[in-house]
Coordinates of C-alpha atoms in Angstrom, one line a residue:
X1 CA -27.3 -2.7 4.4
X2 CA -23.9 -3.9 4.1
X3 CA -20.8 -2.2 5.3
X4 CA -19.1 -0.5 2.5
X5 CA -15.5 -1.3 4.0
X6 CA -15.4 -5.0 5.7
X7 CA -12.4 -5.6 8.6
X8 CA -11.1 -9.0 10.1
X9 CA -8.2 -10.7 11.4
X10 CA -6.0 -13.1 10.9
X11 CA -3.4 -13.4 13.1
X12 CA -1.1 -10.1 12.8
X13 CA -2.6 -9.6 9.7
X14 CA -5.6 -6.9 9.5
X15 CA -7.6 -7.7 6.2
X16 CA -9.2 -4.5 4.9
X17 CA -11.7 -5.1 2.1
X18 CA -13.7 -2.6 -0.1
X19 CA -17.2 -3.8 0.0
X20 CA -19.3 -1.8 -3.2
X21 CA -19.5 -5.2 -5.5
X22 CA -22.3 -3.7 -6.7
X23 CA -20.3 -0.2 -8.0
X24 CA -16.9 -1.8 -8.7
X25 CA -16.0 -1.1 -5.9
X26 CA -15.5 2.9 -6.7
X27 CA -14.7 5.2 -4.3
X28 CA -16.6 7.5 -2.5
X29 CA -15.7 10.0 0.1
X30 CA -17.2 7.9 2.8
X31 CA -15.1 4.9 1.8
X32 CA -12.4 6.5 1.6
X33 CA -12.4 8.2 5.2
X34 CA -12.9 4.3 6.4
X35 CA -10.2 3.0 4.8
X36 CA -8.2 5.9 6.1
X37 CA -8.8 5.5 9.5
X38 CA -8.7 1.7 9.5
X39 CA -5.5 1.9 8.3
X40 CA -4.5 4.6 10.6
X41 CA -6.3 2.0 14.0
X42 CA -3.9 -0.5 12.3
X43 CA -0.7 1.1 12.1
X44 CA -1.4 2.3 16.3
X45 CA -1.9 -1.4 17.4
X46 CA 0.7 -3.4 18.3
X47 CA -0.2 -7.0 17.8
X48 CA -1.1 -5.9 14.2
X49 CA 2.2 -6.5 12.0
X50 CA 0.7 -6.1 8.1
X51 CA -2.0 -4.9 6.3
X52 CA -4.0 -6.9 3.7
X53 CA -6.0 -5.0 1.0
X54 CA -8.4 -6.6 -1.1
X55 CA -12.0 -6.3 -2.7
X56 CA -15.2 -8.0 -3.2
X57 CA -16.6 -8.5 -6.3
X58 CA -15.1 -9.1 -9.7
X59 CA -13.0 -5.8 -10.1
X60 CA -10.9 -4.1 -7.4
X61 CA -11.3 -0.7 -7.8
X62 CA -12.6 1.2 -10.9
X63 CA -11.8 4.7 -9.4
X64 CA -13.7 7.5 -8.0
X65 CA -17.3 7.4 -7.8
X66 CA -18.1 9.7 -10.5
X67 CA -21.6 9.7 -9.4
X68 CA -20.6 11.4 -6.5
X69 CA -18.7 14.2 -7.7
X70 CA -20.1 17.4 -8.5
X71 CA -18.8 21.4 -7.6
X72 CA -20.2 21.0 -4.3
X73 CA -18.7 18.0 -3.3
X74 CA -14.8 18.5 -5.0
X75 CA -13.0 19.8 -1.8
X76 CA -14.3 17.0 0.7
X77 CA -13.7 14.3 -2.0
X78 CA -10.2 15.9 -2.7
X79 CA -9.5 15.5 1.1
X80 CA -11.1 12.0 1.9
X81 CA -8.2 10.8 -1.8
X82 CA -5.5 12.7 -0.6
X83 CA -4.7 10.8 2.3
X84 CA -5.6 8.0 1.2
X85 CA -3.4 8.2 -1.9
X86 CA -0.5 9.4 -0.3
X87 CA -0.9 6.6 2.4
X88 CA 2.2 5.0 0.7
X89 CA 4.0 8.3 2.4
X90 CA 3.2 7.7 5.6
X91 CA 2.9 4.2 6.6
X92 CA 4.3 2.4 9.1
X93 CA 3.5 -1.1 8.6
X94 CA 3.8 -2.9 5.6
X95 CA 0.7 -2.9 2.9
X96 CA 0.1 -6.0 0.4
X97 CA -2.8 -5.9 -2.0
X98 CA -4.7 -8.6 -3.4
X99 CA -6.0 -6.9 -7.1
X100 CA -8.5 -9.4 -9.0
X101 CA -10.3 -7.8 -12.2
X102 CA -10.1 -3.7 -12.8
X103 CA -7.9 -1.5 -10.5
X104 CA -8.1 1.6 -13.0
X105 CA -7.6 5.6 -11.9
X106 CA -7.7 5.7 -8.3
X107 CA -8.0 2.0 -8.0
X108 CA -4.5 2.3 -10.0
X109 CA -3.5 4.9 -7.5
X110 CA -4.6 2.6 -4.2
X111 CA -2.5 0.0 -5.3
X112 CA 0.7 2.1 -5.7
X113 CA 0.6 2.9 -2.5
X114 CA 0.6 -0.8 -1.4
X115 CA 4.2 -2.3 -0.7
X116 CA 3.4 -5.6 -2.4
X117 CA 0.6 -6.4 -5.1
X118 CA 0.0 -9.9 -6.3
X119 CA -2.5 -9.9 -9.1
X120 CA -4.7 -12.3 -10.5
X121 CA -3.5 -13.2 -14.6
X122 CA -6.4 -11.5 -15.6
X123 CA -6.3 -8.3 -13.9
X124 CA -6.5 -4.9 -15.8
X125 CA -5.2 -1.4 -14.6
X126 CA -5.1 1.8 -16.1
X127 CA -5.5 5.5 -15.5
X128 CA -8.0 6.1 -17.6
X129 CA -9.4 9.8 -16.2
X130 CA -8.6 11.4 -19.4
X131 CA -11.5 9.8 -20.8
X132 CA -13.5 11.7 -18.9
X133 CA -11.7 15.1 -19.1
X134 CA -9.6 14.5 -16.0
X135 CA -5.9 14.0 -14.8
X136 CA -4.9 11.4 -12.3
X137 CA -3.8 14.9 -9.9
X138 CA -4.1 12.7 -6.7
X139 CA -2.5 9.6 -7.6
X140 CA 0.2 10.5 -10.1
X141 CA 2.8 11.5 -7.1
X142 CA 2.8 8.0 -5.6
X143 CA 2.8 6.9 -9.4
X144 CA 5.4 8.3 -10.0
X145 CA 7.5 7.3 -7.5
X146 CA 6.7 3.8 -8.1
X147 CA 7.1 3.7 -12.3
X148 CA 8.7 6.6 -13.5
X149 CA 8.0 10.2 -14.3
X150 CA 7.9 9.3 -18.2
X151 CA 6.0 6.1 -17.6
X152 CA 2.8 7.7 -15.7
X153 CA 2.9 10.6 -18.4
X154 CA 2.2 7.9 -21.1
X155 CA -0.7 6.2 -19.0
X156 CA -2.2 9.3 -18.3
X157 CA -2.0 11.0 -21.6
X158 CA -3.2 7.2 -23.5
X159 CA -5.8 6.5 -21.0
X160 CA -5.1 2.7 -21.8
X161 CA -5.8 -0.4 -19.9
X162 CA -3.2 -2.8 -19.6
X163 CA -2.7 -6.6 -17.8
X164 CA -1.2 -8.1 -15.4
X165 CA 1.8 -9.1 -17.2
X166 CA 2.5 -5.6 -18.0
X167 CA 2.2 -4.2 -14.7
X168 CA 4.5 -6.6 -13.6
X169 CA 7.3 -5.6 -16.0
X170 CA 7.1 -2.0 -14.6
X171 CA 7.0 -3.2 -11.4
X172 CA 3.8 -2.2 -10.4
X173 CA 2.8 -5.5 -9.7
X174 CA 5.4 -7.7 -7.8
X175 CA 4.1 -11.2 -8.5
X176 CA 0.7 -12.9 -10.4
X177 CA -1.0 -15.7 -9.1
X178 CA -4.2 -17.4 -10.0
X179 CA -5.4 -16.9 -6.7
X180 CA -4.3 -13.4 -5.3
X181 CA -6.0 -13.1 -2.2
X182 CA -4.5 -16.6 -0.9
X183 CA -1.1 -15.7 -2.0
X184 CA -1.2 -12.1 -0.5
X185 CA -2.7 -13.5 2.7
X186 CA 0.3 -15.7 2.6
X187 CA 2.9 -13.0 2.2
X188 CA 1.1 -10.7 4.8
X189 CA 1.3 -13.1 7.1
X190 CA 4.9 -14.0 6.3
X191 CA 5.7 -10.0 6.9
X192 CA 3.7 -9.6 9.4
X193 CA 6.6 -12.0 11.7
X194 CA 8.9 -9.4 11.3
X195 CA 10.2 -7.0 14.0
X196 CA 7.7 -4.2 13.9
X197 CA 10.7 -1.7 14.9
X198 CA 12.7 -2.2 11.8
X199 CA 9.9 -2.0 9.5
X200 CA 8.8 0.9 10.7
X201 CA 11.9 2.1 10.7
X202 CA 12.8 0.8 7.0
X203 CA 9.5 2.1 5.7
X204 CA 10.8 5.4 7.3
X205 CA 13.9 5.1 5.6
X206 CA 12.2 4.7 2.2
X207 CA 10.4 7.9 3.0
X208 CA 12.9 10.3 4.1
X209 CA 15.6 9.4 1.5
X210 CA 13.1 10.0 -1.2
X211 CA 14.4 13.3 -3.3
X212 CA 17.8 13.6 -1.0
X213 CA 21.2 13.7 -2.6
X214 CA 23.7 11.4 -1.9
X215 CA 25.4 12.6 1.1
X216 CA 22.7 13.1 2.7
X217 CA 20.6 10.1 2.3
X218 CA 24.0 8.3 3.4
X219 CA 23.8 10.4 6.8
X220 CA 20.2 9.5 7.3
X221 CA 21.2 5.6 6.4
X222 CA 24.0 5.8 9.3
X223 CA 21.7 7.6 11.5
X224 CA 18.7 5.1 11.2
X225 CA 21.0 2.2 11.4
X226 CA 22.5 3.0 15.0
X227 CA 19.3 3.4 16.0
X228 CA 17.7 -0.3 14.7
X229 CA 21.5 -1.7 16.0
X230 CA 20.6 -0.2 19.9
X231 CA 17.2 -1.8 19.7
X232 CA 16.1 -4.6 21.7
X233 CA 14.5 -6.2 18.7
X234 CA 17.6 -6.5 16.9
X235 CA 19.4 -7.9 20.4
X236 CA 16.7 -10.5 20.5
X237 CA 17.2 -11.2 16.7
X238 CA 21.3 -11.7 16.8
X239 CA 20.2 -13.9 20.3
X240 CA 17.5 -16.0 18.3
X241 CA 20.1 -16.2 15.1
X242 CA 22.5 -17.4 17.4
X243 CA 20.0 -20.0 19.8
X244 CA 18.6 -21.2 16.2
X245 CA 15.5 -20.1 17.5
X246 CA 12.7 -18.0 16.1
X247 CA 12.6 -14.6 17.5
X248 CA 10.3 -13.2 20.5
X249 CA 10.5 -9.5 19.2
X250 CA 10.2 -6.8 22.2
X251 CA 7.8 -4.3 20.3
X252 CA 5.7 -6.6 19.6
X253 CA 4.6 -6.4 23.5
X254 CA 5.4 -2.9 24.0

């Protein structure tokens, strides 16, 4: 039987791929616990610098396993999405997703939480749980943060599916290309050359700013900015700027 969630490397990059062709890729509780933790294994390892998430199959993700769900089953479902939805919130390494056919509901909701999407032109999202009597509660934080308040209240009220084109005006989608998964791969791999300390520290950045006002995001700006300045990855960066050389980051080794 195949492995519902499929790892492999390439170079700094750690490819994660949802593996349930044969159900659209929807998620379970189980796949979602797996793609939790191999995120979490990659964010811990050093000589992995980006994360690549993509599918098999003609759709991405169509959303939560409704097969699955039942009285029962609702709090160990909720807790396998809510990390996994919020993992936009909390990770430290940067996150691009590769989205061919369907990413609707929590597919919708995954890709949010990525930090760059390229999508194939024919690509379709939507949050479409209203259909089925239900609100996007899971996903509609990291939603919102991403598109608007007023934006994810349309999509969730409308149920609609829209394309790529679309999601790229609203920024949910950052670029579309005909072949998604080779031109993720390629900007993975780009980010993944970066100084792992001042991505993590920028993606911390993001994070804690989120909601402040403006005097005190500034303080947490200065704050985090000493800090990347005394690192020894930004001393071997000003060194390699200066040598014309490409940089030997420190953290990558630490």
């Amino acid at each position: 039987m195949p492995n519902i969630l499929e790892t492999s490397r390439e170079g700094r990059v750690l490819r994660v791929t949802l593996n349930r062709a044969e159900k659209r890729n929807a998620l379970t509780a189980e796949l979602c616990r797996l793609a939790v933790a191999s995120l979490e294994n990659a964010f811990a390892a050093p000589d992995v610098g980006a994360i690549l998430l993509c599918a098999t199959g003609k759709h991405f993700c169509a959303g939560m396993d409704l097969s699955e769900v039942s009285a029962a089953t609702a709090d160990s479902i909720s807790d396998a999405q809510e990390r996994l939805f919020t993992v936009g919130s909390w990770a430290e390494k940067p996150i691009v997703a590769a989205v061919e056919g369907a990413a609707l509901g929590g597919g919708m909701g995954l890709v949010a939480n990525c930090h760059i999407v390229v999508a194939h032109p024919e690509a379709s999202f939507g949050l479409t749980e209203i259909r089925v009597g239900l609100w996007p509660f899971l996903v509609y934080r990291a939603l919102s943060a991403g598109l608007g308040e007023r934006r994810v209240l349309e999509l969730s009220l409308t149920g609609r599916v829209f394309g790529a084109p679309e999601a790229k005006e609203m920024g949910l989608v950052q670029e579309v290309a005909p072949d998604p998964q080779t031109r993720a791969a390629e900007i993975a791999s780009a980010v993944s050359q970066f100084s792992p300390t001042t991505i993590r520290s920028g993606l911390r950045f993001t994070r804690d700013v989120r909601g402040q006002a403006w005097e005190a995001a500034g303080r947490i700006a200065r704050r985090m900015r000493d800090e990347v300045f005394a690192s020894s990855d930004f001393q071997e960066g000003l060194r390699a700027f200066v040598e014309k050389r490409t940089p030997n980051w420190p953290s990558v080794h630490a």
